Structure formats: C-alpha cells, structure tokens
mmCIF file of C-alpha atoms and ligand atoms in Angstrom:
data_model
loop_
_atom_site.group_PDB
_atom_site.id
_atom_site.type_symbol
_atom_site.label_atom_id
_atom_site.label_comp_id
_atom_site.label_asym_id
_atom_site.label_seq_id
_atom_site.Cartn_x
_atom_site.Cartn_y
_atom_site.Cartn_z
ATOM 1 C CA UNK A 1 59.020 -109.671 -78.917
ATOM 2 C CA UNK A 2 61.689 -111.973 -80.587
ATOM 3 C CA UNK A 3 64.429 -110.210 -79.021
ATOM 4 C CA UNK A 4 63.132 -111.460 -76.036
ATOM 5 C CA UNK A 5 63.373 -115.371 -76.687
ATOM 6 C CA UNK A 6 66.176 -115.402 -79.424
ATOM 7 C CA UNK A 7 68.939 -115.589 -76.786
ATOM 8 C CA UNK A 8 67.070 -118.200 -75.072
ATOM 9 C CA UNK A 9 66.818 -120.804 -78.221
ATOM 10 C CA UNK A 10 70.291 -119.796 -78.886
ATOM 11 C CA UNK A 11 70.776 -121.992 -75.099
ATOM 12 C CA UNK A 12 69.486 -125.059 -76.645
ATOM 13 C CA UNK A 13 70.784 -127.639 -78.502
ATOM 14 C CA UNK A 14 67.912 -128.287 -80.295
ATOM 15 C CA UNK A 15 64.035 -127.980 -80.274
ATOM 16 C CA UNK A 16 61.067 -128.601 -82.222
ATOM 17 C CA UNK A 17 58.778 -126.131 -83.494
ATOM 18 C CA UNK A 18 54.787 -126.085 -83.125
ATOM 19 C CA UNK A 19 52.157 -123.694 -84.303
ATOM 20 C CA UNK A 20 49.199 -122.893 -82.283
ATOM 21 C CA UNK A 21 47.092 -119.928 -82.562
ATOM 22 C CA UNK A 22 48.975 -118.132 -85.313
ATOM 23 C CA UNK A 23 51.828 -118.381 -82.819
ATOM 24 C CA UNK A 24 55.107 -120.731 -82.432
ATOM 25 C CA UNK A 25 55.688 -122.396 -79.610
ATOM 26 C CA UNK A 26 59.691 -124.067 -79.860
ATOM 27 C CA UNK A 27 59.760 -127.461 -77.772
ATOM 28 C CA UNK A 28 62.991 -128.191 -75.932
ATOM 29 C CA UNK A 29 65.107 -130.091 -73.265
ATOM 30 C CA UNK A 30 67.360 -128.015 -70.846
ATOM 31 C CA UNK A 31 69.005 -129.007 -67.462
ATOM 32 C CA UNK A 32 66.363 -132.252 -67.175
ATOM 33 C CA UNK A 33 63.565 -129.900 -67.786
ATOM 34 C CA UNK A 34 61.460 -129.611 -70.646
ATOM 35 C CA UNK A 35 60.621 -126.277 -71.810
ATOM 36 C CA UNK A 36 57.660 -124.357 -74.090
ATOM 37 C CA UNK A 37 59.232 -121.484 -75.183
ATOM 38 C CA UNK A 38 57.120 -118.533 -77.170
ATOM 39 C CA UNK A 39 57.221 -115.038 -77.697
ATOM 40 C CA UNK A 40 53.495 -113.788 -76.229
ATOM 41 C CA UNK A 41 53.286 -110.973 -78.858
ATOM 42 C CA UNK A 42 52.698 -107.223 -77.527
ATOM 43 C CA UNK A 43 49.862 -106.504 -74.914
ATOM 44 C CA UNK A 44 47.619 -108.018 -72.227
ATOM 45 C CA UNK A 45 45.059 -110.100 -75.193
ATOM 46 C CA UNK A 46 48.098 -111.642 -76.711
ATOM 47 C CA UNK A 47 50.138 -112.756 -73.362
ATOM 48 C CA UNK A 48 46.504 -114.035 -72.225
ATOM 49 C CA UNK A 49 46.300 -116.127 -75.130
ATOM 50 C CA UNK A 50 50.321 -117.372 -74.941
ATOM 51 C CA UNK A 51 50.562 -117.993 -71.210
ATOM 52 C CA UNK A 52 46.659 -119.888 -71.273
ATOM 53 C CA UNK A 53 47.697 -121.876 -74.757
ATOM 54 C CA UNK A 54 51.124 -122.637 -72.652
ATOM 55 C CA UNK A 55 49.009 -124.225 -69.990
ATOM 56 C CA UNK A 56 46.322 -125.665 -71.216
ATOM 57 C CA UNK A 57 47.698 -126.960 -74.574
ATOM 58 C CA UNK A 58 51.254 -127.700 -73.821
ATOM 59 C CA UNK A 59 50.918 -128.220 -70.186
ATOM 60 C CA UNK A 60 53.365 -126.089 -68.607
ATOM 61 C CA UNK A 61 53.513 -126.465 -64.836
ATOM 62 C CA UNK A 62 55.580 -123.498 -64.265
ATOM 63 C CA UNK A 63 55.650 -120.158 -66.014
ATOM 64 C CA UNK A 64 58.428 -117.807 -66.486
ATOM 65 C CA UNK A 65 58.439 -114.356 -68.091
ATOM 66 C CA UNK A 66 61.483 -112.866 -69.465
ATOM 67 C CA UNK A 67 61.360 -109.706 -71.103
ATOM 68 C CA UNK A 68 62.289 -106.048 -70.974
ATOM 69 C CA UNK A 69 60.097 -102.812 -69.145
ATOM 70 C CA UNK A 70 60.221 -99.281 -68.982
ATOM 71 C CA UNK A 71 61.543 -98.344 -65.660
ATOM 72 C CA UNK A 72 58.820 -97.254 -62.960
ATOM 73 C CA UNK A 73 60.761 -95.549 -59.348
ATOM 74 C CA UNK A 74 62.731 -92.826 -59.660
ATOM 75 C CA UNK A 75 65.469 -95.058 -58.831
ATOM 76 C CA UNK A 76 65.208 -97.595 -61.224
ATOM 77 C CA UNK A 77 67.183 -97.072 -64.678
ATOM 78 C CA UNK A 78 68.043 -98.955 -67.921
ATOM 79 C CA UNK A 79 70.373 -101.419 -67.441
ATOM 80 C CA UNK A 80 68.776 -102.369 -64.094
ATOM 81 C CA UNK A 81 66.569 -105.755 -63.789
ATOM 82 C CA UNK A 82 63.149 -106.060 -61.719
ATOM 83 C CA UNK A 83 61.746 -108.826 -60.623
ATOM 84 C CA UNK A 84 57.852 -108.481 -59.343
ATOM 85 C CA UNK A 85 56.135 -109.216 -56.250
ATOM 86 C CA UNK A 86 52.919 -108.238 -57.421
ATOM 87 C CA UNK A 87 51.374 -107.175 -60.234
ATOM 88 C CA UNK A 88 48.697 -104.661 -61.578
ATOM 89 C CA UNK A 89 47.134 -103.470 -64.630
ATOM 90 C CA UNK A 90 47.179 -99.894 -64.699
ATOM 91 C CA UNK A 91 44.899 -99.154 -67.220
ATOM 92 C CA UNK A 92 41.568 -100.846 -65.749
ATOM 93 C CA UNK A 93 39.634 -98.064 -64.696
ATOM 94 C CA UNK A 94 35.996 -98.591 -63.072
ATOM 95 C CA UNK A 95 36.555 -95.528 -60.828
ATOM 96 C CA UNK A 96 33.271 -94.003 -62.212
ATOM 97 C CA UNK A 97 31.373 -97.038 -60.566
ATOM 98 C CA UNK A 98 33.044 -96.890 -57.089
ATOM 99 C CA UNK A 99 35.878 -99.551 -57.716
ATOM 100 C CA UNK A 100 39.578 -98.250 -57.589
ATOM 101 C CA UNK A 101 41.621 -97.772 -59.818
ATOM 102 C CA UNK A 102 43.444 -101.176 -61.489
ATOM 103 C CA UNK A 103 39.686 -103.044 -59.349
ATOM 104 C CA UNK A 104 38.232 -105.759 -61.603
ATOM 105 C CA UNK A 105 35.167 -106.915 -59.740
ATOM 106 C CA UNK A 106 35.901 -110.905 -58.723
ATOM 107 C CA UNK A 107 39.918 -109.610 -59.115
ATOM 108 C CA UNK A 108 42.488 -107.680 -56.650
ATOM 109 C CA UNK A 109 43.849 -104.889 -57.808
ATOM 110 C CA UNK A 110 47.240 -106.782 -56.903
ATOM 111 C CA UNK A 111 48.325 -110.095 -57.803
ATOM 112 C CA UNK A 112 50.994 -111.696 -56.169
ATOM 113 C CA UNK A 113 53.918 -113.727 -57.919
ATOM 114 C CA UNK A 114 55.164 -116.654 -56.818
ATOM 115 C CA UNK A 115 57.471 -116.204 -53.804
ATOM 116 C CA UNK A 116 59.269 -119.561 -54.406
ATOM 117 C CA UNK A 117 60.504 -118.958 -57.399
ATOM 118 C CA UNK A 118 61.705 -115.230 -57.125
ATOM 119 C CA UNK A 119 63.677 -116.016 -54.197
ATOM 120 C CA UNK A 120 65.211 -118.656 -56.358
ATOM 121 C CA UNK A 121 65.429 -115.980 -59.126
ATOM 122 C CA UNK A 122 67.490 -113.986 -56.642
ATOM 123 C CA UNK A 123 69.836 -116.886 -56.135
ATOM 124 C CA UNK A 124 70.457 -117.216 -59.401
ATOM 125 C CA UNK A 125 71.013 -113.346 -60.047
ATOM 126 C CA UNK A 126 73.698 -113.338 -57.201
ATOM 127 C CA UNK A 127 75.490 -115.972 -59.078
ATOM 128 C CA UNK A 128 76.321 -113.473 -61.645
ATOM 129 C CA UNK A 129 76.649 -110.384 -59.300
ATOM 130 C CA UNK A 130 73.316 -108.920 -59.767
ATOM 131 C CA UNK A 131 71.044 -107.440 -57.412
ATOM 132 C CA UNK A 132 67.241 -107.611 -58.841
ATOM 133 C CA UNK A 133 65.590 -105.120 -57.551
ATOM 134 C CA UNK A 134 61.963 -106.033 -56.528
ATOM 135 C CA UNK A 135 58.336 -104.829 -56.458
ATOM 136 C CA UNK A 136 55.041 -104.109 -58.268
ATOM 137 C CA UNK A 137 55.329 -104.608 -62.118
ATOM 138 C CA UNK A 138 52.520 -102.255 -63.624
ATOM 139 C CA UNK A 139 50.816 -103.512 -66.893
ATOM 140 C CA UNK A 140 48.828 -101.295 -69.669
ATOM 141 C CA UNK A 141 48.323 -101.697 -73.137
ATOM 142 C CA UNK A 142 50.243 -98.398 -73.902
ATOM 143 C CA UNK A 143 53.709 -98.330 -74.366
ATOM 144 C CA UNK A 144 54.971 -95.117 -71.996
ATOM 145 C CA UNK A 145 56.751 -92.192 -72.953
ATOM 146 C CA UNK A 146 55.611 -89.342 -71.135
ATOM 147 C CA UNK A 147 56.686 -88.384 -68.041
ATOM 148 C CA UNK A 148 53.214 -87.613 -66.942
ATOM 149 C CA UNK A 149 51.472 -90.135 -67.569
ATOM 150 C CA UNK A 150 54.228 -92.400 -65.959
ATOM 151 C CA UNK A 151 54.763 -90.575 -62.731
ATOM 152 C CA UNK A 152 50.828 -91.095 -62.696
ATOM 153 C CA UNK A 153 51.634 -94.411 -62.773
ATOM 154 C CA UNK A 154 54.143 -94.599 -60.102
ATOM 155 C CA UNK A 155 52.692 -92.826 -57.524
ATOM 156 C CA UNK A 156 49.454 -94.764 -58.000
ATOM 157 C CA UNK A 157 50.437 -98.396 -57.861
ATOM 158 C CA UNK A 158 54.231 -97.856 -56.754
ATOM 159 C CA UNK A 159 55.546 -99.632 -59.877
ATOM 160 C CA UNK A 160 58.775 -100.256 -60.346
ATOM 161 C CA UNK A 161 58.670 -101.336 -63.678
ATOM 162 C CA UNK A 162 55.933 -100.649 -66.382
ATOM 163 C CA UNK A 163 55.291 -102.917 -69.215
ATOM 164 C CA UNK A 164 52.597 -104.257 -71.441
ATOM 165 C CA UNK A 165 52.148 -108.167 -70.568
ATOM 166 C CA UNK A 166 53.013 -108.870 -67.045
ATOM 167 C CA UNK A 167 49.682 -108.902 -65.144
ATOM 168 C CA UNK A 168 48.262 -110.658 -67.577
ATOM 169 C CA UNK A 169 50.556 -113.323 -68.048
ATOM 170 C CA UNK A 170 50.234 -113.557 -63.763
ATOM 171 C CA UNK A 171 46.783 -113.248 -63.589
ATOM 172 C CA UNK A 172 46.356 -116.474 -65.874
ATOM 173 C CA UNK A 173 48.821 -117.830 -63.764
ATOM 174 C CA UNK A 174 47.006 -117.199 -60.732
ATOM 175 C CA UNK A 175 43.245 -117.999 -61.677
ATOM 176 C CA UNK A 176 44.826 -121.287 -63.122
ATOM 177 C CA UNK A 177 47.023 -122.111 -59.799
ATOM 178 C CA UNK A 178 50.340 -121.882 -61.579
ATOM 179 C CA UNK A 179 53.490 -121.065 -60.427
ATOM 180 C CA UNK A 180 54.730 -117.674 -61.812
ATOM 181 C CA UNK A 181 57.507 -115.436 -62.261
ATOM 182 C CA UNK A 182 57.480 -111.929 -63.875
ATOM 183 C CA UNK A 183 61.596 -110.675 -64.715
ATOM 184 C CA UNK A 184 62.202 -107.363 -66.594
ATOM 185 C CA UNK A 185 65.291 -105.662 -67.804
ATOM 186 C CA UNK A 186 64.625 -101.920 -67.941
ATOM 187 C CA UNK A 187 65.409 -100.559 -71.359
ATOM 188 C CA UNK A 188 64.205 -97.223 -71.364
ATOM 189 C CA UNK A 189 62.318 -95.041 -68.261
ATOM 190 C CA UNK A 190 59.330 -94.529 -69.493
ATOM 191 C CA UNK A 191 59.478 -90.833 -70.478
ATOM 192 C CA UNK A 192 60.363 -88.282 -72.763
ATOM 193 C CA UNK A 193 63.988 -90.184 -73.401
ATOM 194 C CA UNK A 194 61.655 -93.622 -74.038
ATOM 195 C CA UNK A 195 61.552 -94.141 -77.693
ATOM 196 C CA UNK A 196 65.215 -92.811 -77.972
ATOM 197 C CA UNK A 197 66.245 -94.838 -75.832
ATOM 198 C CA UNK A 198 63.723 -98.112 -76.227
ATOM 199 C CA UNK A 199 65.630 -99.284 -79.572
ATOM 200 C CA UNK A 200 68.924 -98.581 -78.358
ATOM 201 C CA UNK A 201 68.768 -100.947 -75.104
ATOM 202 C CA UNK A 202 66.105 -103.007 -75.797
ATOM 203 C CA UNK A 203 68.733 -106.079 -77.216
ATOM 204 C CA UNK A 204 71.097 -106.179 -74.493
ATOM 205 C CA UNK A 205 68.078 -105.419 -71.639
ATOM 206 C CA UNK A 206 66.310 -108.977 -73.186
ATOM 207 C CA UNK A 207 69.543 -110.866 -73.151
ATOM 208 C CA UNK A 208 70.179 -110.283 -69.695
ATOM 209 C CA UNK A 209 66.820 -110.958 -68.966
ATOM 210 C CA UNK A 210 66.889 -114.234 -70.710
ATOM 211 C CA UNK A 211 70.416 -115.144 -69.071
ATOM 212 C CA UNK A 212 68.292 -114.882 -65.753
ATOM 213 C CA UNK A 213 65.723 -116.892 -66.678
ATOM 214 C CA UNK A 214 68.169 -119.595 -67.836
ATOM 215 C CA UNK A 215 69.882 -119.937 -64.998
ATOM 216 C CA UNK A 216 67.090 -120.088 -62.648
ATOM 217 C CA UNK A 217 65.943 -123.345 -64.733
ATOM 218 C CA UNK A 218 69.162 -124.817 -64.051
ATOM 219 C CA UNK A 219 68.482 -124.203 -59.789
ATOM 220 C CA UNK A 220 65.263 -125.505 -60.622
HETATM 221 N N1 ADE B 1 58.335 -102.100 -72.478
HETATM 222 C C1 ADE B 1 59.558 -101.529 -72.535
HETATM 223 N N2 ADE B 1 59.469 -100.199 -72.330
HETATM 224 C C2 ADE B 1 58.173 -99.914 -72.134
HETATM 225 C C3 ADE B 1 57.449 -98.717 -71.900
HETATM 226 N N3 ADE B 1 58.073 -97.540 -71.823
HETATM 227 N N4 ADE B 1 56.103 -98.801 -71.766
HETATM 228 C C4 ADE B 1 55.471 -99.993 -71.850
HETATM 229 N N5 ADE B 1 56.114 -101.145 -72.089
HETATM 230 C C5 ADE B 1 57.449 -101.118 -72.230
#
C-alpha cells in the first residue's frame, strides 16, 4: 500500500520515478546503495509481478519487504514487528488430491528467508530497542478478520503473522536465487477487532516497519 513506502521516500534526498507495468518504481541512492523502491499493490498476483519486474527489469540483487500484517500467535499483538523465517501460502489447497495443505507440486509448503539478512535485520532492530519477534509469515489473498478462520490458520502453519504478499514476494525470491527478507508490523490481530483496528494502526505499524528496513540498508 502507499503507507507502506511513503516513509521510506520521505528518507531520500531525491529519486527518479519510472513506470512499468501500470506500476511506479522510484529510483534512488541511500548509504552507497542504490535502491528500487515500489509499492507491490494488494495480494500474491500483484507482489509476483513487483518483486519479478524488480528483478528482472531493474535488477535488484537483494529484496526487502516492508509492510504491515495481521498478527498470527496468540502472543503476538499490534504494535509488535515479525520478521519471517519461512513462509507459506495458506490458501493453496490440493488436499482433495493427496498434497497438504499450503503443497504446490514442484514447491514446499515452506520457504525459507534469507538467514543473512534477518540476523542483520535483528541487529539493526536492537539498535533502536526492539526485539523482532520471528517465525512463519502466512500468506492468502483474504484479508482476515475472523477469529476462526485465523486460529485455522495458526494452528495449521504456526504463523505468526498473516498477510497477503509475503510468500509470494519470497517464493520469486527463491526460484530466482535472490536474497530475501519478509518484515511486518502487526496492525491489527486478525479477528473480530481487525477492521476496527486495521485503519487505526495501519500508519504508524508501516512506519516502523519502514524505519527497520532503512536501517538495515545502512548495516548493509
Ligand atoms: N494485512 C494487515 N492485516 C491483515 C489481515 N488481518 N489479513 C491479511 N492481511 C493483512
């Protein structure tokens, strides 16, 4: 969403704009590195699209998601940042022929991140006095808010977080041998109290999200 990458162009001096794919990508320097920055659009086709056109197009060599999530474990609440170690998507379901549930044929059901950088992610979290927490970030193209349907979700793939672009974003990452890194602020918990609570949060969760990402560049 454009919450999610405003506070990062506010970070830059300056940057240049390019359209691609009925998106905008904005083209700028920061801490020696040069960055493609774009907003992926909502759900698993458009963060496909985004994360391959990042790639491919504007050859990225390292990708970085910064966004916000619905919290997953009981113990994970708004306010609170997740970082994954693997990722699923929650909504593939080939149960009927045999596979389990989140099983692409070809796929795993979980995708690892890159371990590299979310150590470094950690780093730079403890330089502001954070403490990510850390696990599987569970991806659907439903946004959550139903207590049922997310505890489903939980006890299934033991998300922490649940979100709508994450697995996606990875699994390009992954089949293309890129460097990844999936960071969520939680903004709401994914229940009854979700679209309440999604507006309310969903500003301040991105921002801190982006803050994270921003100083991980600079330990990059
Ligand atoms: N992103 C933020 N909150 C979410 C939710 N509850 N479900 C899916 N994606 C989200």
């Amino acid at each position: 969403m454009p919450e999610e990458i405003t506070p990062i162009l506010a970070e830059l001096d300056t940057y240049d704009t390019k359209e691609y794919a009925n998106n905008t990508y904005y083209l700028g320097h920061y801490h020696g590195h040069e960055l493609v920055i774009a907003y992926s659009k909502i759900g698993k086709v458009f963060s496909t699209l985004t994360a391959t056109v990042m790639i491919e197009h504007f050859g990225a060599e390292v990708l970085l998601f910064s966004g916000v999530a619905g919290g997953g474990s009981a113990d994970v609440q708004v306010g609170d940042i997740v970082v994954a170690t693997q990722t699923v998507q929650h909504d593939i379901d080939i149960t009927a022929f045999g596979r389990q549930k989140g099983e692409i044929p070809g796929s795993k059901v979980f995708i690892e991140t890159c371990q590299r950088l979310t150590s470094k992610l950690k780093e730079a979290a403890n330089t502001h006095g954070i403490a990510l927490k850390e696990g599987v970030i569970a991806t659907g193209d439903q946004f959550i808010h139903s207590k049922e349907v997310k505890e489903m979700i939980v006890k299934h793939f033991n998300a922490q977080a649940i979100e709508m672009e994450g697995a996606s974003v990875n699994l390009v990452c992954h089949e293309l041998n890129i460097p990844c890194v999936i960071l969520r602020a939680i903004s709401d918990t994914a229940d009854g109290q979700a679209v309440d609570d999604f507006p309310q949060f969903v500003e301040k969760a991105a921002k801190q999200s982006a803050t994270l990402i921003l100083s991980l560049v600079r330990l990059l």
